[in-house]
Tab-separated table of C-alpha atoms in Angstrom:
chain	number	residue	atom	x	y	z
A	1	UNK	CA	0.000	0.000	0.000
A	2	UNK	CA	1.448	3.170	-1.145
A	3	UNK	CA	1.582	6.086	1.488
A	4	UNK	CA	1.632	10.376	0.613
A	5	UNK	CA	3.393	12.679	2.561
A	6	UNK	CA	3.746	16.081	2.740
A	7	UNK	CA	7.088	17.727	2.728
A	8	UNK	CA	8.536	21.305	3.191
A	9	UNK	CA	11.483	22.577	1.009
A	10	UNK	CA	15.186	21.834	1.745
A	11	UNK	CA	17.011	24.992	3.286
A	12	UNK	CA	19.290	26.411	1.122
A	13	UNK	CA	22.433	27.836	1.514
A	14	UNK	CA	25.301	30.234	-0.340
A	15	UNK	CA	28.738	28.849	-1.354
A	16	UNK	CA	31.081	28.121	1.163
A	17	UNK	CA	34.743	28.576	-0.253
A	18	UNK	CA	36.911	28.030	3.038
A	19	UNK	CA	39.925	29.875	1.317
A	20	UNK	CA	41.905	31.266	4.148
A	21	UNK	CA	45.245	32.687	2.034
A	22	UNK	CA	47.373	33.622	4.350
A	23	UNK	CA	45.710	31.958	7.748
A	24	UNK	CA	46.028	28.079	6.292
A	25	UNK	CA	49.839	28.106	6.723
A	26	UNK	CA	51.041	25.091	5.242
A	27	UNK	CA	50.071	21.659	3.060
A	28	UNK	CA	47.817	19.908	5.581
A	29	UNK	CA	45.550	23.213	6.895
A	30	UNK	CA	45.300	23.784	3.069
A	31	UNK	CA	44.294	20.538	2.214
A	32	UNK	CA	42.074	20.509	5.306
A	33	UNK	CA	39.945	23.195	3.692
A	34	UNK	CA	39.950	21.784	0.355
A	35	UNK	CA	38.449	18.509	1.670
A	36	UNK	CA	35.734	20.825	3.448
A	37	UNK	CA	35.059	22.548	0.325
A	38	UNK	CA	34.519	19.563	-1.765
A	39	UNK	CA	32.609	17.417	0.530
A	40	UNK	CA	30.368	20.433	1.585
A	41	UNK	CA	29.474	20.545	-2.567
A	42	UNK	CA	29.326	17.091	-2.976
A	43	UNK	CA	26.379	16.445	-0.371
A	44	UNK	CA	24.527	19.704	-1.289
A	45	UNK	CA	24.416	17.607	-4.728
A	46	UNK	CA	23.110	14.551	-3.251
A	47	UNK	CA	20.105	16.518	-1.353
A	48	UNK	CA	18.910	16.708	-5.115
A	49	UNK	CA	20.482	13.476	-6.065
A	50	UNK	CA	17.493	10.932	-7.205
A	51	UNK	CA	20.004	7.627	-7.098
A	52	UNK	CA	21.461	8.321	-3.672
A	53	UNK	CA	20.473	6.367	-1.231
A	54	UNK	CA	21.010	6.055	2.879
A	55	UNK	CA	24.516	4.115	2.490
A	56	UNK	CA	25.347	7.336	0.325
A	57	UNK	CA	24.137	10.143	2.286
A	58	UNK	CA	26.075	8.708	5.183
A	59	UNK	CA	29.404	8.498	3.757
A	60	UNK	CA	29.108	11.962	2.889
A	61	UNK	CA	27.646	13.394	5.976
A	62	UNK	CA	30.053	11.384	8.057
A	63	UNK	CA	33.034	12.796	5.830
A	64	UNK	CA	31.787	16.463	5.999
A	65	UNK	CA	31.102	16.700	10.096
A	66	UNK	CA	34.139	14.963	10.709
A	67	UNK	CA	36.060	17.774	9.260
A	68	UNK	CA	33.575	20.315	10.170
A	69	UNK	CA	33.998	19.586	13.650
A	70	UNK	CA	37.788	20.238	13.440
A	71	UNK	CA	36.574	24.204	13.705
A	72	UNK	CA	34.213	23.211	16.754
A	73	UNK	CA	35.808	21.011	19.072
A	74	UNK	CA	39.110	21.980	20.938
A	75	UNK	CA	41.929	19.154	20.029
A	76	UNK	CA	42.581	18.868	23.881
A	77	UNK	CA	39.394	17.743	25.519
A	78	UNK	CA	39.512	21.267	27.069
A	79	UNK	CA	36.220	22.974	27.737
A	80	UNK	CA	37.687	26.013	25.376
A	81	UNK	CA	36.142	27.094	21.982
A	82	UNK	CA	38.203	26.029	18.350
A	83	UNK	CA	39.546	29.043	17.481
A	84	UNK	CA	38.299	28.400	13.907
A	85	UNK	CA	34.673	28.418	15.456
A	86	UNK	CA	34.001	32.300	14.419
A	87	UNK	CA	36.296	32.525	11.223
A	88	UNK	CA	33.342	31.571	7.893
A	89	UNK	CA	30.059	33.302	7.470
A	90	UNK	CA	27.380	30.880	6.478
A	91	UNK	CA	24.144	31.271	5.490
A	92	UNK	CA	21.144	29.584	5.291
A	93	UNK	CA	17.128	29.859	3.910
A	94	UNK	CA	14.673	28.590	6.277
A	95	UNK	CA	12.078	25.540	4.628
A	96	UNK	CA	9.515	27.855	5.521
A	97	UNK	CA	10.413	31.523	4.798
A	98	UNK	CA	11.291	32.059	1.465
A	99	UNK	CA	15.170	32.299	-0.060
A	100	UNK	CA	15.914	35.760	2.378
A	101	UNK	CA	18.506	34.169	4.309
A	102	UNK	CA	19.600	33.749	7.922
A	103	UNK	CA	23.512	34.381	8.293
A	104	UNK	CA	25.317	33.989	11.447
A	105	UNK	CA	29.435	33.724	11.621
A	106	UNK	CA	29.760	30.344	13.737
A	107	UNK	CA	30.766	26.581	12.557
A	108	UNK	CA	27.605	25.807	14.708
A	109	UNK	CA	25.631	26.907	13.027
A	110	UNK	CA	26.346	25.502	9.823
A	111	UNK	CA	26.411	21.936	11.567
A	112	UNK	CA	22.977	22.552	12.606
A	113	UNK	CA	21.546	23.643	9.979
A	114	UNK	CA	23.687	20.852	7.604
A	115	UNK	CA	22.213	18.315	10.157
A	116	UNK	CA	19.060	19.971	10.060
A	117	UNK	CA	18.631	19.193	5.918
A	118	UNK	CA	20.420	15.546	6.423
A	119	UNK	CA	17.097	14.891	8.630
A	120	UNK	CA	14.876	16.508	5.923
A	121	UNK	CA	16.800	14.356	3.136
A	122	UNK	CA	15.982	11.490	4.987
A	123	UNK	CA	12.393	12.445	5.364
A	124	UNK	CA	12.122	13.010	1.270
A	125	UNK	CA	13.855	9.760	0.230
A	126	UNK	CA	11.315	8.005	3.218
A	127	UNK	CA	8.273	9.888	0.970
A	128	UNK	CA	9.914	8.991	-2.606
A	129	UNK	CA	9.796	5.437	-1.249
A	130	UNK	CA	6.413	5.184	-0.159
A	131	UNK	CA	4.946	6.240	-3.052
A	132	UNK	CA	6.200	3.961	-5.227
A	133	UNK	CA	3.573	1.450	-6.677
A	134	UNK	CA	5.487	-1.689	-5.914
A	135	UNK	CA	6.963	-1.269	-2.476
A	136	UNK	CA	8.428	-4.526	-1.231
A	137	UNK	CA	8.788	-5.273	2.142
A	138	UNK	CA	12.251	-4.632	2.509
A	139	UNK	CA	11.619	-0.732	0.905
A	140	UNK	CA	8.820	-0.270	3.571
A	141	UNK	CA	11.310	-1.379	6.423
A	142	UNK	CA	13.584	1.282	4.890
A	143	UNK	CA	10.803	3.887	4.818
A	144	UNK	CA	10.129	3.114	8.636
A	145	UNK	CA	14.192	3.507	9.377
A	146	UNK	CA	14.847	6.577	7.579
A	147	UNK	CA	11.721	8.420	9.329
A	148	UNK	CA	13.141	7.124	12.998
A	149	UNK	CA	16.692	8.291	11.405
A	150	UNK	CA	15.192	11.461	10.984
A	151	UNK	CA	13.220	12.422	14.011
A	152	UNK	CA	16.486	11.119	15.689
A	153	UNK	CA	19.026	13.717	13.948
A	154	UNK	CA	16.318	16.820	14.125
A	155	UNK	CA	15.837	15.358	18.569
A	156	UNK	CA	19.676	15.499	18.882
A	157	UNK	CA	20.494	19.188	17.167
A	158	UNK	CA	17.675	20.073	19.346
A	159	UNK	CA	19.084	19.358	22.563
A	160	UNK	CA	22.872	18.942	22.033
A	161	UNK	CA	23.963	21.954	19.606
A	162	UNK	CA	21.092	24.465	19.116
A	163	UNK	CA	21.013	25.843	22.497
A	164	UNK	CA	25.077	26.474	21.505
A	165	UNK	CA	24.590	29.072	19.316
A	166	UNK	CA	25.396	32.213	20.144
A	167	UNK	CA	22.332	34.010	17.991
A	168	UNK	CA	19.458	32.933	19.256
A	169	UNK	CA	17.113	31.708	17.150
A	170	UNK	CA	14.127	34.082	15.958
A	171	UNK	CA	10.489	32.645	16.211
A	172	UNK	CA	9.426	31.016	13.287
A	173	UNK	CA	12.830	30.334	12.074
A	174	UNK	CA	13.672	26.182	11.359
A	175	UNK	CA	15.806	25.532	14.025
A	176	UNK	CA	13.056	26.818	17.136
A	177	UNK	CA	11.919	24.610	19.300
A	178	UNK	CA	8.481	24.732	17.929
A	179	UNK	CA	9.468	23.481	14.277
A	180	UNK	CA	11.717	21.165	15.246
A	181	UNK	CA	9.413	19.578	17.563
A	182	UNK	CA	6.851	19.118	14.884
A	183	UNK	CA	8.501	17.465	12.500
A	184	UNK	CA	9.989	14.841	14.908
A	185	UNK	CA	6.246	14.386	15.708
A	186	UNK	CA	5.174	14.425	12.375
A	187	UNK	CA	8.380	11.236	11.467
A	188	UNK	CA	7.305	9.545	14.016
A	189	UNK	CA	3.495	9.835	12.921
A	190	UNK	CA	4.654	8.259	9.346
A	191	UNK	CA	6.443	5.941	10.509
A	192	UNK	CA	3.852	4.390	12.326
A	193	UNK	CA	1.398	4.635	9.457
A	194	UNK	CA	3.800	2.241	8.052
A	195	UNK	CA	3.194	0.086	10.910
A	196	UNK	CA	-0.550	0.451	10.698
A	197	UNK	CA	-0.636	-0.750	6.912
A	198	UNK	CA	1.728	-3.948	7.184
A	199	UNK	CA	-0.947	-4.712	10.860
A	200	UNK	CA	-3.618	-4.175	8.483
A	201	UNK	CA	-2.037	-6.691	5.535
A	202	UNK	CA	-1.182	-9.355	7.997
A	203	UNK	CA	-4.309	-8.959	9.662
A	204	UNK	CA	-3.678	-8.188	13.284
A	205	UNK	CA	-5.915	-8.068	15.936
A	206	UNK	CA	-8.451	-4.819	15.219
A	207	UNK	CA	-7.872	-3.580	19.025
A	208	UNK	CA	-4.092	-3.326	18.465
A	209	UNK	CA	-4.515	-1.626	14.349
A	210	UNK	CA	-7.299	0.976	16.499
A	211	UNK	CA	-5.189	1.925	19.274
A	212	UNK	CA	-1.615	2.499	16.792
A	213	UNK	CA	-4.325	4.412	14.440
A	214	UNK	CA	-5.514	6.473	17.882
A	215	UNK	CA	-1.716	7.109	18.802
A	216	UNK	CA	-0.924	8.198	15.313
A	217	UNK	CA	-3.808	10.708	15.099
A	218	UNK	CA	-2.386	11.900	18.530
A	219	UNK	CA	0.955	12.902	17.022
A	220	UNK	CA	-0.306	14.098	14.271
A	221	UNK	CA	-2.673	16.397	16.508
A	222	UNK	CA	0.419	17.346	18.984
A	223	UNK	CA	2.216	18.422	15.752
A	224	UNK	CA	0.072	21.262	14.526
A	225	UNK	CA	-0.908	22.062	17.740
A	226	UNK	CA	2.603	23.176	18.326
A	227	UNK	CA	2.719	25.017	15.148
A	228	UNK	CA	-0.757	26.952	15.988
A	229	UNK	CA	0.914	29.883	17.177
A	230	UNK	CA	2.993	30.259	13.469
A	231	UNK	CA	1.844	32.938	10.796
A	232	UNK	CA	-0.314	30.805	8.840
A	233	UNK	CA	1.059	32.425	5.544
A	234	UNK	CA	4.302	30.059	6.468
A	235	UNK	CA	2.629	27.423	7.984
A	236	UNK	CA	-1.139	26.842	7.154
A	237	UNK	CA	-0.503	24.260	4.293
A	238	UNK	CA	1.546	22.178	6.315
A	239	UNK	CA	-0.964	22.658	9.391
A	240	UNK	CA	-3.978	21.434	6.626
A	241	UNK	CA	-1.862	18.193	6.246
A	242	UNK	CA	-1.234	17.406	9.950
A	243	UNK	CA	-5.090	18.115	10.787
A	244	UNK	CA	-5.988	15.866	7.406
A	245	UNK	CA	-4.036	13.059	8.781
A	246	UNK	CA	-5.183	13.822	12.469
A	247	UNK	CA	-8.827	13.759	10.752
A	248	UNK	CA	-7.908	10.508	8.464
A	249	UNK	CA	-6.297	8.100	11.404
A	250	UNK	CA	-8.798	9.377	13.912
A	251	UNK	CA	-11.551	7.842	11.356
A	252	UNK	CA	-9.387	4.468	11.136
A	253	UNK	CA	-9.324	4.040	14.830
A	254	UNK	CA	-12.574	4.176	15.191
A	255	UNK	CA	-13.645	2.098	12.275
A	256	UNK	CA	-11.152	-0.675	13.790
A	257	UNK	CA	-12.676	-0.192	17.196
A	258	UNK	CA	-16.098	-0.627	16.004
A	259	UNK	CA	-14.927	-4.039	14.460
A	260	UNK	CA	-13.392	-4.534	18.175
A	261	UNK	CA	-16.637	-3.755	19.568
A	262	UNK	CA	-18.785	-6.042	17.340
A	263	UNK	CA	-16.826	-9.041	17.871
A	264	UNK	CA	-17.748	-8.696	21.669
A	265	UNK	CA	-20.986	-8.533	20.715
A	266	UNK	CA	-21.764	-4.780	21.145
A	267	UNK	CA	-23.169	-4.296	17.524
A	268	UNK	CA	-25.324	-0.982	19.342
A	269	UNK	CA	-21.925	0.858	20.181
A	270	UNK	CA	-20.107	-0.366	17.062
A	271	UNK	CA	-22.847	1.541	14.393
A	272	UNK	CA	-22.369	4.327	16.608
A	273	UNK	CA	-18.242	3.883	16.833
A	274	UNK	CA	-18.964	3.464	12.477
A	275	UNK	CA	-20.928	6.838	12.310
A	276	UNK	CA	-17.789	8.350	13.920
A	277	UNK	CA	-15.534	6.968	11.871
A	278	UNK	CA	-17.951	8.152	9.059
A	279	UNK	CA	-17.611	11.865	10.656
A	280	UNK	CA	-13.532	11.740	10.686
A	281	UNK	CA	-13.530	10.854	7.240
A	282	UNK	CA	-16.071	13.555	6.140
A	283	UNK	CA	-13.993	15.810	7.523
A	284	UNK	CA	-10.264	14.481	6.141
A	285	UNK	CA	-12.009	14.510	2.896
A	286	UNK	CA	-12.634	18.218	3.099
A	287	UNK	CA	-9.324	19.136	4.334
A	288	UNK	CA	-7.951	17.179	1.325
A	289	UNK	CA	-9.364	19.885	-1.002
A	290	UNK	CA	-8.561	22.548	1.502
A	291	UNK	CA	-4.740	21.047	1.298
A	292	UNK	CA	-4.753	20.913	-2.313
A	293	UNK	CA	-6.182	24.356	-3.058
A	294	UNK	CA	-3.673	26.143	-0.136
A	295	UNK	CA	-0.732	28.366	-1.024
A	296	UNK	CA	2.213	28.221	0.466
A	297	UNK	CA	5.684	25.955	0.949
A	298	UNK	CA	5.615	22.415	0.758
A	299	UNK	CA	4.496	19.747	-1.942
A	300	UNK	CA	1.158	19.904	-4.035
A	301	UNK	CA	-1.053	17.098	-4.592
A	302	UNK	CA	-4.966	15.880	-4.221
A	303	UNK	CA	-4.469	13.647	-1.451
A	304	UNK	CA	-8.568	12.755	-1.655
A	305	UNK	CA	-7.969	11.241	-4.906
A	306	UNK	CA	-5.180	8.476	-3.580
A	307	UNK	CA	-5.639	4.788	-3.053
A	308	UNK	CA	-4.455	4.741	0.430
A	309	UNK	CA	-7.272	7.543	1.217
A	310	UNK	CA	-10.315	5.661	-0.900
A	311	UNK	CA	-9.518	2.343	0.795
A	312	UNK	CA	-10.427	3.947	3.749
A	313	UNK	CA	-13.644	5.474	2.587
A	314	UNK	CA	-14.895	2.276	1.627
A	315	UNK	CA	-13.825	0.020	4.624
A	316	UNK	CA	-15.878	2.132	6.641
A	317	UNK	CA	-19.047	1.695	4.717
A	318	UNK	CA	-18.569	-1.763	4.353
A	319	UNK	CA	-18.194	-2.388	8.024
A	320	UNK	CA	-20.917	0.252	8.810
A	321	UNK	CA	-23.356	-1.614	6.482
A	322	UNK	CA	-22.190	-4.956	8.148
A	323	UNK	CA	-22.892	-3.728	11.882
A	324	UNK	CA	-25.992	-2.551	10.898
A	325	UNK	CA	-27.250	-5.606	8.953
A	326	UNK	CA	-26.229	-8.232	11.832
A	327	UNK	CA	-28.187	-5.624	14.170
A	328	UNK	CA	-31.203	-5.856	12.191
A	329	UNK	CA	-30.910	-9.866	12.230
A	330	UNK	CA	-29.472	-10.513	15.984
A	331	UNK	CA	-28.659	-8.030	18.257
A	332	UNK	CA	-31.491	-5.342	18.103
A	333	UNK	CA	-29.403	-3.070	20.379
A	334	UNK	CA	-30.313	0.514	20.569
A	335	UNK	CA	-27.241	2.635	18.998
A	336	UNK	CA	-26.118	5.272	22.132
A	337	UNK	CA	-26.332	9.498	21.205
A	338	UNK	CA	-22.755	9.852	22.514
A	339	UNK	CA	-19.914	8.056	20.705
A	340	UNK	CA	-17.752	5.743	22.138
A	341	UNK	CA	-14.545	7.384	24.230
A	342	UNK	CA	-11.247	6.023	22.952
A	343	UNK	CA	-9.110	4.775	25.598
A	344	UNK	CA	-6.925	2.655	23.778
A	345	UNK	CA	-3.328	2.620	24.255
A	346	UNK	CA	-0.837	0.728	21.665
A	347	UNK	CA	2.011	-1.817	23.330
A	348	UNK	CA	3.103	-2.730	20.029
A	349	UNK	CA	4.732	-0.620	17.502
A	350	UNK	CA	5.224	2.569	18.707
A	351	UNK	CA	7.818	4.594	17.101
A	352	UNK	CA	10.855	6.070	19.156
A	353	UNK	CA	13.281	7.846	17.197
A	354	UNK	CA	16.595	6.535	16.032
A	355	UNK	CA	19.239	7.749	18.699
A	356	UNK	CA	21.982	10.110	16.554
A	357	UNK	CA	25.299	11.477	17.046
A	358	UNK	CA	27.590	13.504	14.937
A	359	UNK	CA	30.696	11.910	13.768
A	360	UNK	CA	34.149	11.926	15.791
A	361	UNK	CA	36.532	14.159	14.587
A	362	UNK	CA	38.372	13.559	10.969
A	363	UNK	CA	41.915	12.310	11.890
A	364	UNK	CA	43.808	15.099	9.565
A	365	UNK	CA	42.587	17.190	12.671
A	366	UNK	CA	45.823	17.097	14.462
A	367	UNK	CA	47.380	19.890	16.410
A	368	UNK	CA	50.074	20.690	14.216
A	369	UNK	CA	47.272	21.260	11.488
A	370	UNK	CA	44.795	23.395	14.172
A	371	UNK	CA	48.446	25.059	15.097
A	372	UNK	CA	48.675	25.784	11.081
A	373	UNK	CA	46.080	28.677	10.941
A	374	UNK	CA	46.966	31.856	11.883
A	375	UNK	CA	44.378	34.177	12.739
A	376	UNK	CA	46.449	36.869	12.699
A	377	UNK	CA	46.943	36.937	9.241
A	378	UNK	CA	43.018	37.319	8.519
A	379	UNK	CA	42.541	40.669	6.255
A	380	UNK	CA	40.754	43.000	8.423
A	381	UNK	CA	37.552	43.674	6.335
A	382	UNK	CA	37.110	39.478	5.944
A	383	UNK	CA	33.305	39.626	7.201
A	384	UNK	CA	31.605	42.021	5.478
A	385	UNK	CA	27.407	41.656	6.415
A	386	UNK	CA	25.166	40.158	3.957
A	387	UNK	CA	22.416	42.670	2.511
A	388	UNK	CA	18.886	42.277	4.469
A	389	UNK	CA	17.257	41.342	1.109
A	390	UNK	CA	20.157	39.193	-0.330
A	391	UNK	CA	18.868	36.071	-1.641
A	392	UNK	CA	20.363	32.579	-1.721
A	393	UNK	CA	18.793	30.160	-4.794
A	394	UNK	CA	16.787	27.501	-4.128
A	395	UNK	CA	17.749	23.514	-4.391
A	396	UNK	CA	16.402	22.451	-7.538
A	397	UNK	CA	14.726	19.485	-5.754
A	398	UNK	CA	13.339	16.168	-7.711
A	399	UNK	CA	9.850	16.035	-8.214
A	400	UNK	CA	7.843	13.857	-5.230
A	401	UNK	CA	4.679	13.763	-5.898
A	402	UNK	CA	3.269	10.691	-5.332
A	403	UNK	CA	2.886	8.736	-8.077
A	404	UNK	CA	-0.296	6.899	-9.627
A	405	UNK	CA	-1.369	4.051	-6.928
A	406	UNK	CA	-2.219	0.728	-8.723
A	407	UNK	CA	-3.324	-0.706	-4.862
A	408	UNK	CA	-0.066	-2.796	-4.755
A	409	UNK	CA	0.183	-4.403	-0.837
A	410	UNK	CA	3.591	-4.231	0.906
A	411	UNK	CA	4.633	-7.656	0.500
């Protein structure tokens, strides 16, 4: 079963040169920042890069921090700042607010917001794997990893390197704690719609599919909950996805329940656990057309019209029709005013995310090499400020919308 996410745009960022004449005093500090430069180009290619694949991305983000770090962390397990920390300017777009960019003169910065697009690549290949028609087993395993990687790398900038930076961070800007918390909550939502489809294929127990379908409309609902208090010109398209899919799962936990509820014989409270379901859906179906007709960053597409959305649709009038049949024949309960209350907590599958750290640092970090630059030869006018309106181009990022479902099962 194919799956559709919704996805922001990568940051961008300007060209990073690391050409200190003068400062990198001999062969190994210049070679130091030619290996910077090149690895910093090569995996800003790869965010674009169709054929690349985890295995890939980690080579190259492993080779890049490794040597980024050698302007972070001092070579003598001292508590003292690099001295290399302030030297580069970078700067970087936020996925939300257009190409003006954010600058700020600090390696830590760069290694969180780096970090902060590894997490989003991993997010995007998850998506470009989901939707494809014929999605083996082993691909949807891959989909669940790369979502936990995800949530993982955005949980560990969060509470290990963006409460470093010197700048703080302006509201609304990527690397808050508001954004950041969302779109941990929103990987480890997806993930565990994977988990709810391969239940649903192997045929699990209905209590268990209900209650990971109630937990995934929960963290779906936490998510735009913590974006409420955004401008809604940045965030309301993403905000009509996390209330679709809070809508959408919140209508398969209670169809599942009502199955729960039948089985134990209480075909009264399952109709009325149905006509919920019925409600959810009525409303995820308008928010699909609300979704597809907003403005604003992120990817376009008529969610309403995709398998994984219809199959719902017509599970729950199947097992309304069902409930309401056997009711007429056997149980002749009375169906209660109030729907049922959803207590129902998951002890399978629950997502966590995948634990992350950054790499140690690269071994041509020695201190003869540190020792090499000389700050003192830095031309005094080296850090001119960027223009308020200066813009930085967007990534030319590969089309992911989702592609035509054929109703394909993970197999």
């Amino acid at each position: 079963m194919t799956h559709w996410f919704h996805r922001n745009p990568l940051k961008a960022t300007a060209p990073v040169s690391f050409n200190y004449y003068g400062v990198a005093t001999t062969p190994a500090a210049a070679k130091v920042c030619n290996d910077l430069r090149s690895s910093r180009t090569r995996l800003l290619e790869l965010f674009t890069d169709v054929s690349c694949n985890p295995e890939i991305m980690k080579n190259a983000t492993d080779l890049y921090f490794s040597l980024l770090q050698g302007f972070i962390l001092s070579l003598d397990d001292s508590s003292q700042e690099c001295k290399l920390r302030y030297i580069q300017n970078f700067k970087w777009t936020d996925t939300l607010q257009g190409q003006v960019p954010n600058a700020q003169q600090d390696a830590v910065f760069e290694l969180v917001s780096m970090g902060f697009n590894v997490a989003l690549w991993y997010t995007k290949y998850a998506s470009r794997l989901a939707g494809k028609e014929d999605i083996t087993e082993d691909e949807a395993k891959d989909v669940h990893r790369s979502l936990k990687i995800a949530a993982g790398i955005f949980k560990h900038l969060k509470e290990s390197h963006i409460p470093r930076l010197i700048t703080p961070v302006e509201k609304g800007r990527d690397l808050e704690a508001r954004l950041i918390d969302s779109y941990i909550l929103q990987c480890q939502a997806e993930a565990q719609e994977v988990t709810i489809a391969r239940a649903i294929e192997l045929k699990h127990n209905p209590g268990l599919i209900a209650a990971l379908a109630y937990e995934t409309a929960n963290f779906y609902q936490k998510a735009d909950q913590t974006l409420s208090s955004l401008d809604p010109t940045y965030a309301g398209k993403w905000r009509k996805y996390l209330n679709l899919k809070t809508c959408f799962y919140m209508a398969y936990a209670y169809c599942y329940h009502g199955q729960t509820l039948l089985a134990s014989d209480k075909c009264g409270e399952a109709i009325r656990s149905l006509q919920e379901s019925e409600k959810f859906f009525a409303k995820a179906e308008a928010l699909c057309k609300e979704y597809g007709e907003s403005k604003g960053p992120g990817t376009t597409a008529k969610p309403s019209g995709h398998l994984f959305f219809r199959k719902l649709g017509s599970l729950i009038k199947s097992t309304l029709e069902k409930c309401q049949r056997e009711n007429g024949f056997i149980y002749f309960q009375k169906v209660p005013a109030e729907a049922p209350q959803l207590e129902l907590k998951a002890n399978y599958g629950l997502v966590e995310p995948v634990p992350f750290e950054f790499p140690a640092l690269n071994a041509h970090w020695t201190p003869e090499t540190l020792a090499a630059f000389d700050l003192t030869k830095r031309p005094k006018d080296d850090t001119p400020k960027p223009k308020p309106d200066e813009e930085v181009k967007p990534l030319k990022e590969p089309d992911i919308k989702p592609q035509k479902d054929t109703g394909c099962q993970i197999s």
